[in-house]
PDB file of N, CA and C in Angstrom:
ATOM      1  N   MET F  27       0.816  -1.177   0.000  1.00 86.00           N
ATOM      2  CA  MET F  27       0.000   0.000   0.000  1.00 86.00           C
ATOM      3  C   MET F  27       0.872   1.259   0.000  1.00 86.00           C
ATOM      4  N   ALA F  28       1.984   1.251   0.709  1.00 85.00           N
ATOM      5  CA  ALA F  28       2.853   2.424   0.768  1.00 85.00           C
ATOM      6  C   ALA F  28       3.383   2.778  -0.615  1.00 85.00           C
ATOM      7  N   GLY F  29       3.684   1.784  -1.417  1.00 84.00           N
ATOM      8  CA  GLY F  29       4.174   2.037  -2.763  1.00 84.00           C
ATOM      9  C   GLY F  29       3.146   2.741  -3.634  1.00 84.00           C
ATOM     10  N   ARG F  30       1.876   2.389  -3.462  1.00 86.00           N
ATOM     11  CA  ARG F  30       0.817   3.032  -4.254  1.00 86.00           C
ATOM     12  C   ARG F  30       0.545   4.452  -3.792  1.00 86.00           C
ATOM     13  N   LEU F  31       0.764   4.738  -2.513  1.00 87.00           N
ATOM     14  CA  LEU F  31       0.447   6.056  -1.971  1.00 87.00           C
ATOM     15  C   LEU F  31       1.653   6.989  -1.859  1.00 87.00           C
ATOM     16  N   ALA F  32       2.846   6.499  -2.137  1.00 86.00           N
ATOM     17  CA  ALA F  32       4.058   7.279  -1.897  1.00 86.00           C
ATOM     18  C   ALA F  32       4.105   8.599  -2.661  1.00 86.00           C
ATOM     19  N   LYS F  33       3.505   8.673  -3.817  1.00 85.00           N
ATOM     20  CA  LYS F  33       3.538   9.903  -4.630  1.00 85.00           C
ATOM     21  C   LYS F  33       2.221  10.665  -4.600  1.00 85.00           C
ATOM     22  N   ALA F  34       1.236  10.182  -3.860  1.00 87.00           N
ATOM     23  CA  ALA F  34      -0.089  10.801  -3.853  1.00 87.00           C
ATOM     24  C   ALA F  34      -0.056  12.231  -3.325  1.00 87.00           C
ATOM     25  N   ASP F  35       0.858  12.546  -2.438  1.00 87.00           N
ATOM     26  CA  ASP F  35       0.893  13.897  -1.887  1.00 87.00           C
ATOM     27  C   ASP F  35       1.390  14.938  -2.886  1.00 87.00           C
ATOM     28  N   LEU F  36       1.962  14.516  -4.000  1.00 86.00           N
ATOM     29  CA  LEU F  36       2.461  15.469  -4.998  1.00 86.00           C
ATOM     30  C   LEU F  36       1.328  16.258  -5.638  1.00 86.00           C
ATOM     31  N   THR F  37       0.108  15.783  -5.552  1.00 87.00           N
ATOM     32  CA  THR F  37      -1.030  16.480  -6.152  1.00 87.00           C
ATOM     33  C   THR F  37      -1.679  17.477  -5.200  1.00 87.00           C
ATOM     34  N   THR F  38      -1.211  17.549  -3.970  1.00 89.00           N
ATOM     35  CA  THR F  38      -1.822  18.457  -2.994  1.00 89.00           C
ATOM     36  C   THR F  38      -1.263  19.863  -3.138  1.00 89.00           C
ATOM     37  N   ASP F  39      -2.054  20.832  -2.727  1.00 90.00           N
ATOM     38  CA  ASP F  39      -1.605  22.227  -2.775  1.00 90.00           C
ATOM     39  C   ASP F  39      -0.427  22.468  -1.837  1.00 90.00           C
ATOM     40  N   MET F  40      -0.401  21.756  -0.718  1.00 88.00           N
ATOM     41  CA  MET F  40       0.691  21.942   0.245  1.00 88.00           C
ATOM     42  C   MET F  40       2.034  21.601  -0.392  1.00 88.00           C
ATOM     43  N   VAL F  41       2.121  20.475  -1.062  1.00 85.00           N
ATOM     44  CA  VAL F  41       3.384  20.053  -1.672  1.00 85.00           C
ATOM     45  C   VAL F  41       3.664  20.855  -2.937  1.00 85.00           C
ATOM     46  N   ARG F  42       2.634  21.258  -3.643  1.00 87.00           N
ATOM     47  CA  ARG F  42       2.839  22.095  -4.827  1.00 87.00           C
ATOM     48  C   ARG F  42       3.479  23.423  -4.420  1.00 87.00           C
ATOM     49  N   GLU F  43       3.077  23.966  -3.274  1.00 90.00           N
ATOM     50  CA  GLU F  43       3.607  25.239  -2.790  1.00 90.00           C
ATOM     51  C   GLU F  43       4.972  25.066  -2.105  1.00 90.00           C
ATOM     52  N   PHE F  44       5.134  23.997  -1.333  1.00 89.00           N
ATOM     53  CA  PHE F  44       6.361  23.746  -0.586  1.00 89.00           C
ATOM     54  C   PHE F  44       6.899  22.373  -0.979  1.00 89.00           C
ATOM     55  N   THR F  45       7.659  22.322  -2.051  1.00 84.00           N
ATOM     56  CA  THR F  45       8.107  21.036  -2.591  1.00 84.00           C
ATOM     57  C   THR F  45       8.988  20.258  -1.629  1.00 84.00           C
ATOM     58  N   GLU F  46       9.640  20.941  -0.701  1.00 84.00           N
ATOM     59  CA  GLU F  46      10.489  20.231   0.262  1.00 84.00           C
ATOM     60  C   GLU F  46       9.675  19.372   1.223  1.00 84.00           C
ATOM     61  N   LEU F  47       8.358  19.513   1.213  1.00 86.00           N
ATOM     62  CA  LEU F  47       7.497  18.716   2.089  1.00 86.00           C
ATOM     63  C   LEU F  47       6.988  17.432   1.443  1.00 86.00           C
ATOM     64  N   GLN F  48       7.440  17.144   0.208  1.00 84.00           N
ATOM     65  CA  GLN F  48       6.985  15.905  -0.425  1.00 84.00           C
ATOM     66  C   GLN F  48       7.437  14.720   0.410  1.00 84.00           C
ATOM     67  N   GLY F  49       6.594  13.769   0.546  1.00 85.00           N
ATOM     68  CA  GLY F  49       6.861  12.616   1.401  1.00 85.00           C
ATOM     69  C   GLY F  49       6.427  12.897   2.826  1.00 85.00           C
ATOM     70  N   THR F  50       6.919  13.975   3.396  1.00 87.00           N
ATOM     71  CA  THR F  50       6.559  14.328   4.765  1.00 87.00           C
ATOM     72  C   THR F  50       5.047  14.502   4.881  1.00 87.00           C
ATOM     73  N   MET F  51       4.468  15.298   3.995  1.00 91.00           N
ATOM     74  CA  MET F  51       3.025  15.524   4.052  1.00 91.00           C
ATOM     75  C   MET F  51       2.253  14.244   3.716  1.00 91.00           C
ATOM     76  N   GLY F  52       2.766  13.462   2.785  1.00 90.00           N
ATOM     77  CA  GLY F  52       2.106  12.204   2.462  1.00 90.00           C
ATOM     78  C   GLY F  52       2.020  11.292   3.669  1.00 90.00           C
ATOM     79  N   GLY F  53       3.104  11.235   4.439  1.00 91.00           N
ATOM     80  CA  GLY F  53       3.101  10.434   5.657  1.00 91.00           C
ATOM     81  C   GLY F  53       2.126  10.956   6.689  1.00 91.00           C
ATOM     82  N   ILE F  54       2.072  12.275   6.810  1.00 92.00           N
ATOM     83  CA  ILE F  54       1.130  12.876   7.763  1.00 92.00           C
ATOM     84  C   ILE F  54      -0.306  12.608   7.323  1.00 92.00           C
ATOM     85  N   TYR F  55      -0.589  12.788   6.039  1.00 93.00           N
ATOM     86  CA  TYR F  55      -1.942  12.503   5.541  1.00 93.00           C
ATOM     87  C   TYR F  55      -2.310  11.035   5.774  1.00 93.00           C
ATOM     88  N   ALA F  56      -1.387  10.128   5.509  1.00 93.00           N
ATOM     89  CA  ALA F  56      -1.653   8.699   5.692  1.00 93.00           C
ATOM     90  C   ALA F  56      -1.895   8.369   7.166  1.00 93.00           C
ATOM     91  N   ARG F  57      -1.099   8.972   8.051  1.00 94.00           N
ATOM     92  CA  ARG F  57      -1.288   8.744   9.492  1.00 94.00           C
ATOM     93  C   ARG F  57      -2.656   9.253   9.934  1.00 94.00           C
ATOM     94  N   GLU F  58      -3.039  10.446   9.467  1.00 95.00           N
ATOM     95  CA  GLU F  58      -4.332  11.012   9.835  1.00 95.00           C
ATOM     96  C   GLU F  58      -5.497  10.207   9.275  1.00 95.00           C
ATOM     97  N   ASP F  59      -5.267   9.512   8.170  1.00 94.00           N
ATOM     98  CA  ASP F  59      -6.304   8.638   7.604  1.00 94.00           C
ATOM     99  C   ASP F  59      -6.392   7.305   8.332  1.00 94.00           C
ATOM    100  N   GLY F  60      -5.518   7.076   9.319  1.00 95.00           N
ATOM    101  CA  GLY F  60      -5.575   5.863  10.123  1.00 95.00           C
ATOM    102  C   GLY F  60      -4.844   4.668   9.548  1.00 95.00           C
ATOM    103  N   LEU F  61      -3.943   4.903   8.608  1.00 94.00           N
ATOM    104  CA  LEU F  61      -3.165   3.787   8.050  1.00 94.00           C
ATOM    105  C   LEU F  61      -2.155   3.293   9.077  1.00 94.00           C
ATOM    106  N   PRO F  62      -1.743   2.030   8.987  1.00 93.00           N
ATOM    107  CA  PRO F  62      -0.808   1.457   9.959  1.00 93.00           C
ATOM    108  C   PRO F  62       0.549   2.176   9.928  1.00 93.00           C
ATOM    109  N   PRO F  63       1.273   2.158  11.047  1.00 91.00           N
ATOM    110  CA  PRO F  63       2.583   2.817  11.111  1.00 91.00           C
ATOM    111  C   PRO F  63       3.551   2.362  10.019  1.00 91.00           C
ATOM    112  N   ALA F  64       3.528   1.085   9.645  1.00 89.00           N
ATOM    113  CA  ALA F  64       4.444   0.606   8.605  1.00 89.00           C
ATOM    114  C   ALA F  64       4.193   1.327   7.284  1.00 89.00           C
ATOM    115  N   VAL F  65       2.962   1.701   7.018  1.00 91.00           N
ATOM    116  CA  VAL F  65       2.619   2.376   5.764  1.00 91.00           C
ATOM    117  C   VAL F  65       2.957   3.856   5.842  1.00 91.00           C
ATOM    118  N   TRP F  66       2.449   4.553   6.865  1.00 91.00           N
ATOM    119  CA  TRP F  66       2.662   5.998   6.890  1.00 91.00           C
ATOM    120  C   TRP F  66       4.126   6.364   7.114  1.00 91.00           C
ATOM    121  N   LYS F  67       4.870   5.565   7.861  1.00 90.00           N
ATOM    122  CA  LYS F  67       6.295   5.865   8.047  1.00 90.00           C
ATOM    123  C   LYS F  67       7.083   5.636   6.768  1.00 90.00           C
ATOM    124  N   ALA F  68       6.735   4.613   6.016  1.00 89.00           N
ATOM    125  CA  ALA F  68       7.413   4.363   4.732  1.00 89.00           C
ATOM    126  C   ALA F  68       7.184   5.532   3.784  1.00 89.00           C
ATOM    127  N   ILE F  69       5.982   6.093   3.783  1.00 89.00           N
ATOM    128  CA  ILE F  69       5.677   7.248   2.937  1.00 89.00           C
ATOM    129  C   ILE F  69       6.404   8.485   3.462  1.00 89.00           C
ATOM    130  N   TYR F  70       6.347   8.704   4.755  1.00 88.00           N
ATOM    131  CA  TYR F  70       6.944   9.879   5.390  1.00 88.00           C
ATOM    132  C   TYR F  70       8.444   9.987   5.108  1.00 88.00           C
ATOM    133  N   PHE F  71       9.154   8.856   5.180  1.00 85.00           N
ATOM    134  CA  PHE F  71      10.611   8.858   5.022  1.00 85.00           C
ATOM    135  C   PHE F  71      11.082   8.442   3.626  1.00 85.00           C
ATOM    136  N   HIS F  72      10.184   8.240   2.688  1.00 81.00           N
ATOM    137  CA  HIS F  72      10.570   7.573   1.442  1.00 81.00           C
ATOM    138  C   HIS F  72      11.543   8.364   0.574  1.00 81.00           C
ATOM    139  N   TYR F  73      11.654   9.677   0.721  1.00 78.00           N
ATOM    140  CA  TYR F  73      12.614  10.449  -0.070  1.00 78.00           C
ATOM    141  C   TYR F  73      14.004  10.477   0.569  1.00 78.00           C
ATOM    142  N   LEU F  74      14.159   9.902   1.748  1.00 75.00           N
ATOM    143  CA  LEU F  74      15.458   9.934   2.432  1.00 75.00           C
ATOM    144  C   LEU F  74      16.260   8.684   2.128  1.00 75.00           C
ATOM    145  N   PRO F  75      17.542   8.720   2.030  1.00 63.00           N
ATOM    146  CA  PRO F  75      18.359   9.931   2.052  1.00 63.00           C
ATOM    147  C   PRO F  75      18.261  10.667   0.725  1.00 63.00           C
ATOM    148  N   ILE F  76      18.350  11.980   0.784  1.00 58.00           N
ATOM    149  CA  ILE F  76      18.263  12.814  -0.412  1.00 58.00           C
ATOM    150  C   ILE F  76      19.545  12.680  -1.224  1.00 58.00           C
ATOM    151  N   GLY F  77      20.661  12.623  -0.564  1.00 51.00           N
ATOM    152  CA  GLY F  77      21.942  12.477  -1.231  1.00 51.00           C
ATOM    153  C   GLY F  77      22.910  11.763  -0.324  1.00 51.00           C
ATOM    154  N   VAL F  78      24.130  11.655  -0.764  1.00 51.00           N
ATOM    155  CA  VAL F  78      25.126  10.929   0.010  1.00 51.00           C
ATOM    156  C   VAL F  78      25.439  11.655   1.319  1.00 51.00           C
ATOM    157  N   GLU F  79      25.565  12.968   1.282  1.00 54.00           N
ATOM    158  CA  GLU F  79      25.942  13.711   2.475  1.00 54.00           C
ATOM    159  C   GLU F  79      24.766  14.402   3.163  1.00 54.00           C
ATOM    160  N   ALA F  80      23.720  14.668   2.428  1.00 57.00           N
ATOM    161  CA  ALA F  80      22.578  15.391   3.001  1.00 57.00           C
ATOM    162  C   ALA F  80      21.721  14.454   3.836  1.00 57.00           C
ATOM    163  N   GLY F  81      21.539  14.788   5.104  1.00 62.00           N
ATOM    164  CA  GLY F  81      20.689  14.025   6.003  1.00 62.00           C
ATOM    165  C   GLY F  81      20.561  12.549   5.666  1.00 62.00           C
ATOM    166  N   GLY F  82      21.172  11.721   6.449  1.00 68.00           N
ATOM    167  CA  GLY F  82      21.190  10.295   6.182  1.00 68.00           C
ATOM    168  C   GLY F  82      19.818   9.649   6.237  1.00 68.00           C
ATOM    169  N   PRO F  83      19.778   8.364   5.984  1.00 74.00           N
ATOM    170  CA  PRO F  83      18.500   7.653   6.031  1.00 74.00           C
ATOM    171  C   PRO F  83      17.952   7.627   7.455  1.00 74.00           C
ATOM    172  N   PRO F  84      16.661   7.396   7.603  1.00 77.00           N
ATOM    173  CA  PRO F  84      16.082   7.319   8.940  1.00 77.00           C
ATOM    174  C   PRO F  84      16.661   6.136   9.715  1.00 77.00           C
ATOM    175  N   THR F  85      16.692   6.284  11.018  1.00 78.00           N
ATOM    176  CA  THR F  85      17.231   5.223  11.866  1.00 78.00           C
ATOM    177  C   THR F  85      16.189   4.138  12.095  1.00 78.00           C
ATOM    178  N   ARG F  86      16.640   2.996  12.573  1.00 80.00           N
ATOM    179  CA  ARG F  86      15.717   1.901  12.888  1.00 80.00           C
ATOM    180  C   ARG F  86      14.718   2.317  13.963  1.00 80.00           C
ATOM    181  N   GLU F  87      15.163   3.163  14.887  1.00 82.00           N
ATOM    182  CA  GLU F  87      14.256   3.629  15.938  1.00 82.00           C
ATOM    183  C   GLU F  87      13.142   4.487  15.348  1.00 82.00           C
ATOM    184  N   GLN F  88      13.469   5.311  14.346  1.00 82.00           N
ATOM    185  CA  GLN F  88      12.454   6.135  13.710  1.00 82.00           C
ATOM    186  C   GLN F  88      11.469   5.281  12.914  1.00 82.00           C
ATOM    187  N   LEU F  89      11.982   4.268  12.252  1.00 83.00           N
ATOM    188  CA  LEU F  89      11.154   3.450  11.368  1.00 83.00           C
ATOM    189  C   LEU F  89      10.382   2.354  12.091  1.00 83.00           C
ATOM    190  N   GLY F  90      11.017   1.734  13.072  1.00 84.00           N
ATOM    191  CA  GLY F  90      10.365   0.631  13.765  1.00 84.00           C
ATOM    192  C   GLY F  90      10.026  -0.489  12.803  1.00 84.00           C
ATOM    193  N   GLU F  91       8.771  -0.919  12.828  1.00 84.00           N
ATOM    194  CA  GLU F  91       8.340  -2.036  11.984  1.00 84.00           C
ATOM    195  C   GLU F  91       8.229  -1.650  10.500  1.00 84.00           C
ATOM    196  N   ALA F  92       8.401  -0.382  10.186  1.00 85.00           N
ATOM    197  CA  ALA F  92       8.286   0.081   8.803  1.00 85.00           C
ATOM    198  C   ALA F  92       9.610  -0.007   8.040  1.00 85.00           C
ATOM    199  N   ALA F  93      10.665  -0.503   8.661  1.00 85.00           N
ATOM    200  CA  ALA F  93      11.997  -0.497   8.038  1.00 85.00           C
ATOM    201  C   ALA F  93      12.027  -1.236   6.705  1.00 85.00           C
ATOM    202  N   THR F  94      11.466  -2.410   6.639  1.00 86.00           N
ATOM    203  CA  THR F  94      11.486  -3.185   5.404  1.00 86.00           C
ATOM    204  C   THR F  94      10.637  -2.524   4.329  1.00 86.00           C
ATOM    205  N   CYS F  95       9.469  -2.054   4.705  1.00 86.00           N
ATOM    206  CA  CYS F  95       8.576  -1.388   3.757  1.00 86.00           C
ATOM    207  C   CYS F  95       9.240  -0.123   3.220  1.00 86.00           C
ATOM    208  N   TRP F  96       9.860   0.673   4.083  1.00 84.00           N
ATOM    209  CA  TRP F  96      10.543   1.894   3.653  1.00 84.00           C
ATOM    210  C   TRP F  96      11.659   1.573   2.668  1.00 84.00           C
ATOM    211  N   ALA F  97      12.485   0.577   2.985  1.00 84.00           N
ATOM    212  CA  ALA F  97      13.601   0.233   2.108  1.00 84.00           C
ATOM    213  C   ALA F  97      13.102  -0.196   0.732  1.00 84.00           C
ATOM    214  N   ALA F  98      12.028  -0.955   0.694  1.00 86.00           N
ATOM    215  CA  ALA F  98      11.486  -1.416  -0.586  1.00 86.00           C
ATOM    216  C   ALA F  98      10.937  -0.252  -1.407  1.00 86.00           C
ATOM    217  N   VAL F  99      10.167   0.632  -0.790  1.00 85.00           N
ATOM    218  CA  VAL F  99       9.565   1.757  -1.511  1.00 85.00           C
ATOM    219  C   VAL F  99      10.634   2.756  -1.955  1.00 85.00           C
ATOM    220  N   ALA F 100      11.549   3.118  -1.060  1.00 81.00           N
ATOM    221  CA  ALA F 100      12.596   4.088  -1.407  1.00 81.00           C
ATOM    222  C   ALA F 100      13.516   3.534  -2.490  1.00 81.00           C
ATOM    223  N   GLY F 101      13.892   2.273  -2.359  1.00 82.00           N
ATOM    224  CA  GLY F 101      14.769   1.660  -3.356  1.00 82.00           C
ATOM    225  C   GLY F 101      14.106   1.545  -4.718  1.00 82.00           C
ATOM    226  N   ALA F 102      12.843   1.142  -4.728  1.00 85.00           N
ATOM    227  CA  ALA F 102      12.115   1.019  -5.998  1.00 85.00           C
ATOM    228  C   ALA F 102      11.962   2.372  -6.679  1.00 85.00           C
ATOM    229  N   ASP F 103      11.714   3.414  -5.903  1.00 83.00           N
ATOM    230  CA  ASP F 103      11.566   4.751  -6.470  1.00 83.00           C
ATOM    231  C   ASP F 103      12.869   5.232  -7.099  1.00 83.00           C
ATOM    232  N   LYS F 104      13.968   5.059  -6.410  1.00 81.00           N
ATOM    233  CA  LYS F 104      15.269   5.489  -6.940  1.00 81.00           C
ATOM    234  C   LYS F 104      15.652   4.662  -8.177  1.00 81.00           C
ATOM    235  N   LEU F 105      15.427   3.375  -8.127  1.00 83.00           N
ATOM    236  CA  LEU F 105      15.731   2.504  -9.260  1.00 83.00           C
ATOM    237  C   LEU F 105      14.866   2.857 -10.470  1.00 83.00           C
ATOM    238  N   ASP F 106      13.603   3.173 -10.245  1.00 85.00           N
ATOM    239  CA  ASP F 106      12.711   3.585 -11.321  1.00 85.00           C
ATOM    240  C   ASP F 106      13.209   4.871 -11.974  1.00 85.00           C
ATOM    241  N   SER F 107      13.631   5.825 -11.162  1.00 81.00           N
ATOM    242  CA  SER F 107      14.143   7.093 -11.705  1.00 81.00           C
ATOM    243  C   SER F 107      15.381   6.875 -12.550  1.00 81.00           C
ATOM    244  N   VAL F 108      16.308   6.083 -12.063  1.00 82.00           N
ATOM    245  CA  VAL F 108      17.549   5.827 -12.794  1.00 82.00           C
ATOM    246  C   VAL F 108      17.266   5.070 -14.089  1.00 82.00           C
ATOM    247  N   ALA F 109      16.417   4.060 -14.045  1.00 86.00           N
ATOM    248  CA  ALA F 109      16.090   3.288 -15.246  1.00 86.00           C
ATOM    249  C   ALA F 109      15.416   4.167 -16.296  1.00 86.00           C
ATOM    250  N   ALA F 110      14.513   5.039 -15.858  1.00 86.00           N
ATOM    251  CA  ALA F 110      13.826   5.928 -16.797  1.00 86.00           C
ATOM    252  C   ALA F 110      14.797   6.907 -17.438  1.00 86.00           C
ATOM    253  N   LEU F 111      15.734   7.434 -16.662  1.00 82.00           N
ATOM    254  CA  LEU F 111      16.713   8.366 -17.221  1.00 82.00           C
ATOM    255  C   LEU F 111      17.630   7.670 -18.222  1.00 82.00           C
ATOM    256  N   PHE F 112      18.051   6.459 -17.924  1.00 82.00           N
ATOM    257  CA  PHE F 112      18.879   5.720 -18.877  1.00 82.00           C
ATOM    258  C   PHE F 112      18.082   5.400 -20.141  1.00 82.00           C
ATOM    259  N   ALA F 113      16.803   5.043 -19.991  1.00 89.00           N
ATOM    260  CA  ALA F 113      15.967   4.756 -21.150  1.00 89.00           C
ATOM    261  C   ALA F 113      15.770   5.996 -22.013  1.00 89.00           C
ATOM    262  N   ALA F 114      15.790   7.176 -21.387  1.00 86.00           N
ATOM    263  CA  ALA F 114      15.635   8.426 -22.122  1.00 86.00           C
ATOM    264  C   ALA F 114      16.950   8.895 -22.734  1.00 86.00           C
ATOM    265  N   GLY F 115      18.017   8.118 -22.534  1.00 85.00           N
ATOM    266  CA  GLY F 115      19.296   8.461 -23.134  1.00 85.00           C
ATOM    267  C   GLY F 115      20.207   9.309 -22.265  1.00 85.00           C
ATOM    268  N   GLU F 116      19.823   9.552 -21.041  1.00 81.00           N
ATOM    269  CA  GLU F 116      20.679  10.324 -20.125  1.00 81.00           C
ATOM    270  C   GLU F 116      21.689   9.395 -19.484  1.00 81.00           C
ATOM    271  N   ARG F 117      22.942   9.697 -19.641  1.00 77.00           N
ATOM    272  CA  ARG F 117      24.024   8.910 -19.040  1.00 77.00           C
ATOM    273  C   ARG F 117      24.943   9.867 -18.294  1.00 77.00           C
ATOM    274  N   PRO F 118      25.277   9.551 -17.054  1.00 77.00           N
ATOM    275  CA  PRO F 118      26.212  10.422 -16.336  1.00 77.00           C
ATOM    276  C   PRO F 118      27.617  10.289 -16.926  1.00 77.00           C
ATOM    277  N   THR F 119      28.332  11.394 -16.971  1.00 74.00           N
ATOM    278  CA  THR F 119      29.728  11.384 -17.408  1.00 74.00           C
ATOM    279  C   THR F 119      30.569  11.915 -16.266  1.00 74.00           C
ATOM    280  N   GLY F 120      31.853  11.994 -16.474  1.00 71.00           N
ATOM    281  CA  GLY F 120      32.738  12.489 -15.425  1.00 71.00           C
ATOM    282  C   GLY F 120      32.465  13.922 -15.022  1.00 71.00           C
ATOM    283  N   THR F 121      31.979  14.732 -15.944  1.00 76.00           N
ATOM    284  CA  THR F 121      31.735  16.145 -15.645  1.00 76.00           C
ATOM    285  C   THR F 121      30.264  16.531 -15.712  1.00 76.00           C
ATOM    286  N   ARG F 122      29.410  15.631 -16.133  1.00 76.00           N
ATOM    287  CA  ARG F 122      28.005  15.981 -16.337  1.00 76.00           C
ATOM    288  C   ARG F 122      27.075  14.921 -15.746  1.00 76.00           C
ATOM    289  N   ASP F 123      26.255  15.342 -14.815  1.00 74.00           N
ATOM    290  CA  ASP F 123      25.233  14.477 -14.232  1.00 74.00           C
ATOM    291  C   ASP F 123      24.086  15.368 -13.735  1.00 74.00           C
ATOM    292  N   PRO F 124      23.385  16.038 -14.665  1.00 71.00           N
ATOM    293  CA  PRO F 124      22.398  17.044 -14.259  1.00 71.00           C
ATOM    294  C   PRO F 124      21.215  16.487 -13.474  1.00 71.00           C
ATOM    295  N   PHE F 125      20.900  15.233 -13.622  1.00 70.00           N
ATOM    296  CA  PHE F 125      19.759  14.655 -12.911  1.00 70.00           C
ATOM    297  C   PHE F 125      20.165  13.896 -11.654  1.00 70.00           C
ATOM    298  N   GLY F 126      21.433  13.917 -11.293  1.00 71.00           N
ATOM    299  CA  GLY F 126      21.896  13.263 -10.073  1.00 71.00           C
ATOM    300  C   GLY F 126      21.762  11.757 -10.083  1.00 71.00           C
ATOM    301  N   ILE F 127      22.007  11.141 -11.225  1.00 72.00           N
ATOM    302  CA  ILE F 127      21.863   9.684 -11.333  1.00 72.00           C
ATOM    303  C   ILE F 127      22.827   8.981 -10.383  1.00 72.00           C
ATOM    304  N   ARG F 128      24.075   9.416 -10.389  1.00 71.00           N
ATOM    305  CA  ARG F 128      25.052   8.770  -9.489  1.00 71.00           C
ATOM    306  C   ARG F 128      24.660   8.960  -8.037  1.00 71.00           C
ATOM    307  N   ARG F 129      24.198  10.157  -7.690  1.00 68.00           N
ATOM    308  CA  ARG F 129      23.811  10.437  -6.307  1.00 68.00           C
ATOM    309  C   ARG F 129      22.653   9.535  -5.884  1.00 68.00           C
ATOM    310  N   GLN F 130      21.704   9.313  -6.783  1.00 67.00           N
ATOM    311  CA  GLN F 130      20.577   8.447  -6.423  1.00 67.00           C
ATOM    312  C   GLN F 130      21.027   7.022  -6.188  1.00 67.00           C
ATOM    313  N   LEU F 131      21.953   6.543  -7.005  1.00 69.00           N
ATOM    314  CA  LEU F 131      22.431   5.175  -6.821  1.00 69.00           C
ATOM    315  C   LEU F 131      23.317   5.035  -5.587  1.00 69.00           C
ATOM    316  N   GLN F 132      24.123   6.046  -5.288  1.00 65.00           N
ATOM    317  CA  GLN F 132      24.982   5.986  -4.114  1.00 65.00           C
ATOM    318  C   GLN F 132      24.180   6.080  -2.827  1.00 65.00           C
ATOM    319  N   ALA F 133      23.126   6.869  -2.844  1.00 57.00           N
ATOM    320  CA  ALA F 133      22.306   7.051  -1.633  1.00 57.00           C
ATOM    321  C   ALA F 133      21.515   5.800  -1.308  1.00 57.00           C
ATOM    322  N   TRP F 134      21.298   4.982  -2.308  1.00 56.00           N
ATOM    323  CA  TRP F 134      20.508   3.785  -2.083  1.00 56.00           C
ATOM    324  C   TRP F 134      21.404   2.720  -1.603  1.00 56.00           C
TER     325      TRP F 134
END
């Protein structure tokens, strides 16, 4: 269920106005709708880690029973992005990586 709802918050006015809240608001909306902690925490943390050095992944204490679900959703999202960029002909080079393909793979 977390995989199906992970991007649902992108259509809300809150995330449209404050893009840095993507994922965070989705998790809050899911929690308020009464979804189980494994689902709403996976959505809440699914964009983390953003990069190799920027704020690391959530800890086991933060995730609790949602750790496996979070890893699956976050990993699938990053892998989907990288596969789509390669299919579109984007390849990182030594000096050019405008879409952060390497960063997405390293963070995962």
